[in-house]
Coordinates of C-alpha atoms in Angstrom, one line a residue:
M256 CA 13.2 41.0 9.6
K257 CA 12.1 39.6 6.3
Y258 CA 14.7 36.7 6.6
K259 CA 13.4 36.0 10.2
L260 CA 9.8 35.9 8.9
A261 CA 10.6 33.8 6.0
M262 CA 12.3 31.3 8.4
V263 CA 9.4 31.2 10.7
I264 CA 7.2 30.6 7.8
M265 CA 9.3 27.9 6.5
T266 CA 9.6 26.3 9.9
L267 CA 5.8 26.2 10.4
F268 CA 5.4 24.9 6.9
I269 CA 7.9 22.0 7.5
F270 CA 6.0 21.2 10.8
A271 CA 2.7 21.3 9.0
C272 CA 4.1 19.0 6.4
N273 CA 5.4 16.6 8.9
D274 CA 2.1 16.8 10.9
S275 CA 0.1 16.2 7.7
T276 CA 2.2 13.4 6.5
E277 CA 2.1 11.7 10.0
L278 CA -1.7 12.1 9.9
Y279 CA -1.9 10.7 6.4
V280 CA 0.1 7.7 7.4
K281 CA -2.1 7.0 10.4
T282 CA -5.3 7.6 8.4
K283 CA -4.1 5.4 5.6
S284 CA -3.0 2.6 8.0
T285 CA -6.3 2.5 9.7
N286 CA -8.0 2.0 6.3
Y287 CA -6.3 -1.4 5.8
F288 CA -7.7 -4.6 7.1
F289 CA -5.4 -7.5 7.7
P290 CA -7.3 -10.6 9.0
P291 CA -5.2 -13.4 10.6
A292 CA -4.1 -16.0 8.0
T293 CA -6.0 -19.1 7.5
T294 CA -4.0 -22.4 7.8
Y295 CA -5.0 -25.8 6.1
N296 CA -4.2 -28.7 8.3
Y297 CA -4.7 -32.5 8.7
M298 CA -5.1 -34.5 12.0
N299 CA -4.5 -38.2 12.0
I300 CA -7.1 -40.2 14.0
D301 CA -6.5 -43.9 13.8
S302 CA -6.2 -44.6 10.0
V303 CA -8.1 -41.4 9.1
K304 CA -7.0 -37.9 8.2
L305 CA -9.4 -35.2 9.1
F306 CA -8.9 -31.9 7.3
Y307 CA -9.6 -28.6 9.0
R308 CA -9.1 -24.8 8.5
E309 CA -7.9 -22.8 11.4
A310 CA -7.5 -19.0 11.9
G311 CA -7.1 -16.5 14.8
F312 CA -5.2 -16.7 18.1
K313 CA -5.5 -19.8 20.2
N314 CA -5.9 -17.8 23.4
K315 CA -9.2 -16.4 22.1
P316 CA -12.5 -18.2 22.4
T317 CA -13.0 -20.8 19.7
I318 CA -15.9 -21.0 17.2
V319 CA -16.4 -24.3 15.5
L320 CA -18.0 -24.1 12.0
L321 CA -19.9 -27.2 11.1
H322 CA -20.8 -27.5 7.4
G323 CA -23.7 -29.0 5.5
Y324 CA -24.4 -30.9 2.2
P325 CA -22.9 -31.1 -0.4
S326 CA -20.0 -28.8 1.0
S327 CA -17.1 -28.9 3.4
S328 CA -15.3 -26.3 5.4
H329 CA -14.7 -24.5 2.0
T330 CA -18.2 -23.0 2.5
Y331 CA -16.8 -20.9 5.2
R332 CA -13.7 -19.6 3.3
N333 CA -15.0 -16.0 3.4
L334 CA -16.6 -16.0 6.9
I335 CA -13.5 -17.4 8.6
P336 CA -11.2 -14.4 8.2
M337 CA -14.0 -12.0 9.4
L338 CA -14.4 -14.0 12.6
A339 CA -10.7 -14.6 13.1
T340 CA -10.1 -11.0 13.8
Q341 CA -11.7 -11.6 17.3
Y342 CA -11.9 -15.4 17.6
H343 CA -10.1 -18.7 17.2
V344 CA -11.9 -20.4 14.3
I345 CA -11.9 -24.1 13.4
A346 CA -13.8 -25.5 10.5
P347 CA -13.3 -29.2 9.8
D348 CA -14.4 -31.2 6.9
N349 CA -16.6 -34.1 7.8
L350 CA -15.3 -37.6 7.4
G351 CA -16.0 -38.5 3.7
S352 CA -16.3 -34.8 2.6
G353 CA -13.8 -32.3 1.2
F354 CA -10.2 -33.0 1.9
S355 CA -10.8 -35.4 4.8
T356 CA -10.4 -39.2 4.3
H357 CA -13.2 -40.9 2.2
L358 CA -13.3 -44.2 3.7
D359 CA -14.9 -46.7 1.3
P360 CA -18.5 -46.8 1.7
D361 CA -18.5 -50.5 0.6
H362 CA -16.7 -51.4 3.9
I363 CA -18.2 -48.9 6.3
T364 CA -21.6 -47.2 6.4
Y365 CA -21.7 -43.5 6.9
T366 CA -24.1 -42.2 9.6
F367 CA -24.4 -39.1 11.5
D368 CA -23.2 -40.9 14.6
L369 CA -20.0 -41.7 12.7
L370 CA -19.4 -38.1 11.6
A371 CA -20.1 -36.8 15.1
D372 CA -17.7 -39.3 16.7
Y373 CA -14.8 -38.3 14.4
T374 CA -15.6 -34.5 14.8
E375 CA -15.5 -34.8 18.5
R376 CA -12.3 -36.8 18.4
L377 CA -10.8 -34.0 16.2
L378 CA -11.8 -31.3 18.7
N379 CA -10.4 -33.4 21.7
K380 CA -7.1 -33.8 19.8
L381 CA -6.8 -30.1 19.3
N382 CA -7.4 -29.4 22.9
I383 CA -10.6 -27.4 22.3
G384 CA -12.5 -27.3 25.5
T385 CA -15.5 -25.0 25.3
Y386 CA -16.5 -23.4 22.1
V387 CA -19.2 -21.6 20.2
M388 CA -20.9 -23.9 17.6
Y389 CA -22.1 -22.7 14.3
M390 CA -24.3 -25.2 12.4
Q391 CA -25.7 -25.3 8.9
D392 CA -27.7 -28.2 7.2
F393 CA -25.9 -31.5 8.0
G394 CA -24.0 -29.4 10.6
A395 CA -27.0 -29.7 12.9
P396 CA -27.2 -33.4 13.2
V397 CA -23.5 -33.5 13.8
G398 CA -23.5 -30.6 16.4
Y399 CA -26.5 -31.7 18.3
R400 CA -24.9 -35.2 18.8
L401 CA -22.0 -33.3 20.1
M402 CA -24.0 -31.3 22.4
M403 CA -26.0 -34.3 23.6
N404 CA -22.7 -35.9 24.7
N405 CA -21.5 -32.8 26.6
P406 CA -23.9 -29.8 26.7
D407 CA -21.6 -27.9 29.1
R408 CA -19.0 -27.7 26.4
I409 CA -21.0 -25.4 24.1
E410 CA -20.7 -21.8 25.2
A411 CA -23.2 -20.6 22.5
L412 CA -25.1 -21.8 19.4
I413 CA -25.3 -20.1 16.0
V414 CA -28.0 -21.8 13.9
Q415 CA -28.0 -21.1 10.2
N416 CA -30.6 -23.1 8.3
A417 CA -30.1 -26.0 10.6
N418 CA -33.2 -27.8 11.6
A419 CA -34.1 -29.3 15.0
Y420 CA -38.0 -29.0 14.5
L421 CA -40.3 -30.6 12.2
D422 CA -41.7 -27.2 11.5
G423 CA -38.9 -26.5 9.1
L424 CA -39.8 -29.4 6.9
T425 CA -42.7 -29.7 4.7
I426 CA -44.8 -33.1 4.9
Q427 CA -43.2 -33.9 1.6
R428 CA -39.7 -33.3 2.8
Q429 CA -40.3 -35.3 5.9
E430 CA -41.6 -38.1 3.7
F431 CA -38.5 -37.9 1.4
F432 CA -36.3 -38.5 4.4
K433 CA -38.4 -41.3 5.7
S434 CA -38.5 -43.0 2.3
A435 CA -34.8 -42.6 1.9
Q436 CA -34.3 -44.7 5.1
I437 CA -36.9 -47.3 4.5
D438 CA -37.0 -47.9 0.8
R439 CA -33.8 -49.5 -0.4
S440 CA -35.1 -50.5 -3.8
Q441 CA -32.7 -49.9 -6.5
K442 CA -35.1 -47.4 -8.1
N443 CA -35.0 -45.3 -4.9
V444 CA -31.2 -45.7 -4.3
D445 CA -30.7 -44.6 -8.0
F446 CA -33.0 -41.5 -7.3
L447 CA -30.9 -40.6 -4.2
Y448 CA -27.8 -41.1 -6.4
S449 CA -29.0 -38.7 -9.1
L450 CA -29.3 -35.9 -6.4
T451 CA -25.4 -36.0 -5.9
G452 CA -24.8 -35.3 -9.7
R453 CA -23.7 -32.2 -11.3
D454 CA -27.1 -30.9 -12.3
A455 CA -28.7 -31.5 -8.9
I456 CA -25.8 -29.9 -7.0
I457 CA -25.9 -26.8 -9.0
N458 CA -29.6 -26.3 -9.8
K459 CA -31.3 -28.1 -6.9
Q460 CA -28.9 -27.0 -4.2
Y461 CA -26.9 -23.7 -4.7
L462 CA -29.3 -22.0 -7.3
F463 CA -32.5 -23.6 -6.1
D464 CA -33.8 -20.9 -4.0
L465 CA -32.2 -17.9 -5.8
D466 CA -33.8 -15.7 -8.3
S467 CA -32.5 -13.4 -11.1
S468 CA -32.1 -10.5 -8.7
N469 CA -29.5 -12.2 -6.5
I470 CA -28.2 -15.2 -8.4
N471 CA -24.8 -13.5 -8.8
T472 CA -24.3 -13.5 -5.1
Q473 CA -23.7 -17.3 -5.3
S474 CA -20.1 -18.1 -6.3
P475 CA -19.5 -20.9 -8.7
D476 CA -16.5 -21.7 -6.7
A477 CA -18.8 -23.4 -4.3
W478 CA -20.2 -26.1 -6.5
V479 CA -17.1 -26.5 -8.5
H480 CA -15.3 -27.4 -5.3
D481 CA -18.0 -29.7 -4.1
L482 CA -18.2 -31.6 -7.4
A483 CA -14.5 -32.2 -7.4
F484 CA -15.1 -34.3 -4.2
L485 CA -18.2 -36.0 -5.8
S486 CA -16.4 -37.3 -8.8
S487 CA -16.4 -41.0 -8.3
E488 CA -19.2 -43.4 -7.6
K489 CA -18.0 -44.1 -4.1
D490 CA -17.8 -40.4 -3.3
R491 CA -21.4 -40.1 -4.3
K492 CA -22.3 -43.2 -2.4
I493 CA -21.1 -41.7 0.8
Q494 CA -23.8 -39.0 0.4
V495 CA -26.5 -41.5 -0.5
Q496 CA -25.8 -43.3 2.8
L497 CA -26.1 -40.0 4.6
F498 CA -29.5 -39.4 3.1
Q499 CA -30.5 -42.8 4.1
D500 CA -29.5 -42.1 7.6
Y501 CA -31.0 -38.6 7.8
Y502 CA -34.4 -39.7 9.1
T503 CA -32.8 -40.8 12.4
N504 CA -32.2 -37.0 13.0
L505 CA -36.1 -36.3 12.8
L506 CA -36.6 -39.1 15.3
R507 CA -34.2 -37.3 17.7
Y508 CA -35.7 -33.9 17.5
P509 CA -37.8 -34.2 20.6
K510 CA -34.6 -35.1 22.6
W511 CA -32.7 -32.2 21.1
Q512 CA -35.5 -29.9 21.9
Q513 CA -35.7 -31.1 25.4
M514 CA -31.9 -30.6 25.8
L515 CA -32.2 -26.9 24.4
K516 CA -35.1 -26.2 26.8
K517 CA -33.2 -27.6 29.8
N518 CA -29.9 -25.9 29.1
Q519 CA -30.9 -22.6 27.5
P520 CA -27.7 -22.1 25.5
K521 CA -27.0 -18.5 24.3
T522 CA -28.4 -18.7 20.8
L523 CA -28.3 -16.7 17.5
I524 CA -30.5 -17.8 14.6
A525 CA -29.5 -16.4 11.2
W526 CA -31.7 -18.2 8.7
G527 CA -32.1 -17.6 4.9
K528 CA -35.8 -17.0 4.8
K529 CA -36.0 -18.0 1.1
D530 CA -34.8 -21.5 1.9
V531 CA -37.6 -23.9 0.6
K532 CA -36.2 -27.1 1.8
F533 CA -35.4 -26.0 5.4
N534 CA -38.1 -23.2 5.6
Y535 CA -38.1 -20.2 7.9
K536 CA -40.8 -21.9 10.2
G537 CA -37.9 -24.1 11.4
A538 CA -36.2 -21.0 12.6
E539 CA -39.2 -19.5 14.5
A540 CA -39.9 -22.9 16.1
Y541 CA -36.6 -22.6 18.2
L542 CA -38.3 -19.8 20.0
R543 CA -40.6 -22.2 21.8
D544 CA -37.8 -23.7 23.7
L545 CA -35.3 -20.8 23.5
P546 CA -37.5 -17.7 24.1
N547 CA -34.4 -15.6 24.5
A548 CA -32.8 -16.5 21.3
E549 CA -31.8 -13.8 18.9
I550 CA -33.4 -14.5 15.5
H551 CA -32.8 -12.8 12.1
L552 CA -34.5 -13.9 8.9
L553 CA -32.2 -12.9 6.1
D554 CA -32.9 -12.1 2.5
A555 CA -31.1 -15.3 1.3
G556 CA -31.5 -19.0 0.6
H557 CA -30.1 -22.2 2.1
F558 CA -26.6 -21.2 1.7
A559 CA -26.9 -17.9 3.5
A560 CA -23.3 -17.7 4.6
E561 CA -22.3 -17.8 0.9
E562 CA -24.7 -15.0 0.0
K563 CA -24.6 -12.9 3.2
T564 CA -21.2 -13.4 4.5
R565 CA -20.6 -9.9 5.9
A566 CA -24.1 -9.6 7.3
I567 CA -23.8 -12.9 9.2
A568 CA -20.3 -12.1 10.3
K569 CA -21.5 -8.9 11.9
L570 CA -24.4 -10.6 13.5
I571 CA -22.1 -13.2 15.2
L572 CA -19.5 -10.7 16.3
D573 CA -22.2 -8.3 17.8
F574 CA -24.0 -11.3 19.3
L575 CA -20.9 -12.7 21.0
N576 CA -19.8 -9.3 22.1
V577 CA -22.9 -8.7 24.3
N578 CA -22.0 -9.4 27.9

């Protein structure tokens, strides 16, 4: 009897161990997070190579991430894997930025029309039909040109510190862009050139709207990467030419606003409210033409995707998941 009882107890113990081990394995496995791998690619377009990061499965809806100044697709290095769990993600480097070809600015003039044209050709060669468009900073003038060409191609907009309204620019900021276009004196060109230097990139861009309480949220990887692609006089001249072209965007704002009002794209606005250069009033202004837009003012600056990556990823996934 004692032997049989011992066998029963031992059997139950073995099953219990097996069950607990199985449960442990299952529990442990669910704690792991394996985002799809990001690949780093080039596409030949005529004599130009455009670089782009890609992640996720191609049978999923596509999100296109358009970067700002002075960055490249590198600015989305942390956001991409978070989105790629549910979406196909493409993040290109603008012509003249990052790993894309830097055509000689002495032989070609860089404009936002030029950047948008190459971005559109890249998406066409990648067979991207409709897509969700994420825009930040310079990404807005590129993105809205794409949307003006074919508004039906845009399934939804994600606007992150990306202006389409004068409300988001102080009078002084508006005058800066106007002066950059009109005043081609050597003194003004030298001033614009100085804005592409090391101190300006670090302290007047990435750290400009941060304080001591959140300065450690901004990775130095960002400006080290950017400065590597602003190391030559011609690299910096590319960005000067884009400064000189930027006022054309302000002149197009009314047409972009009319397009938004007419098409009513599903829109998420995730805006760093500490941004001084593109202030939060630019975010709220979208509601005049897109009253159904979802808006979030984040405790972040101009580079909110660098500071609040997880928060923005969650906002995007929740927003796109709503039927």
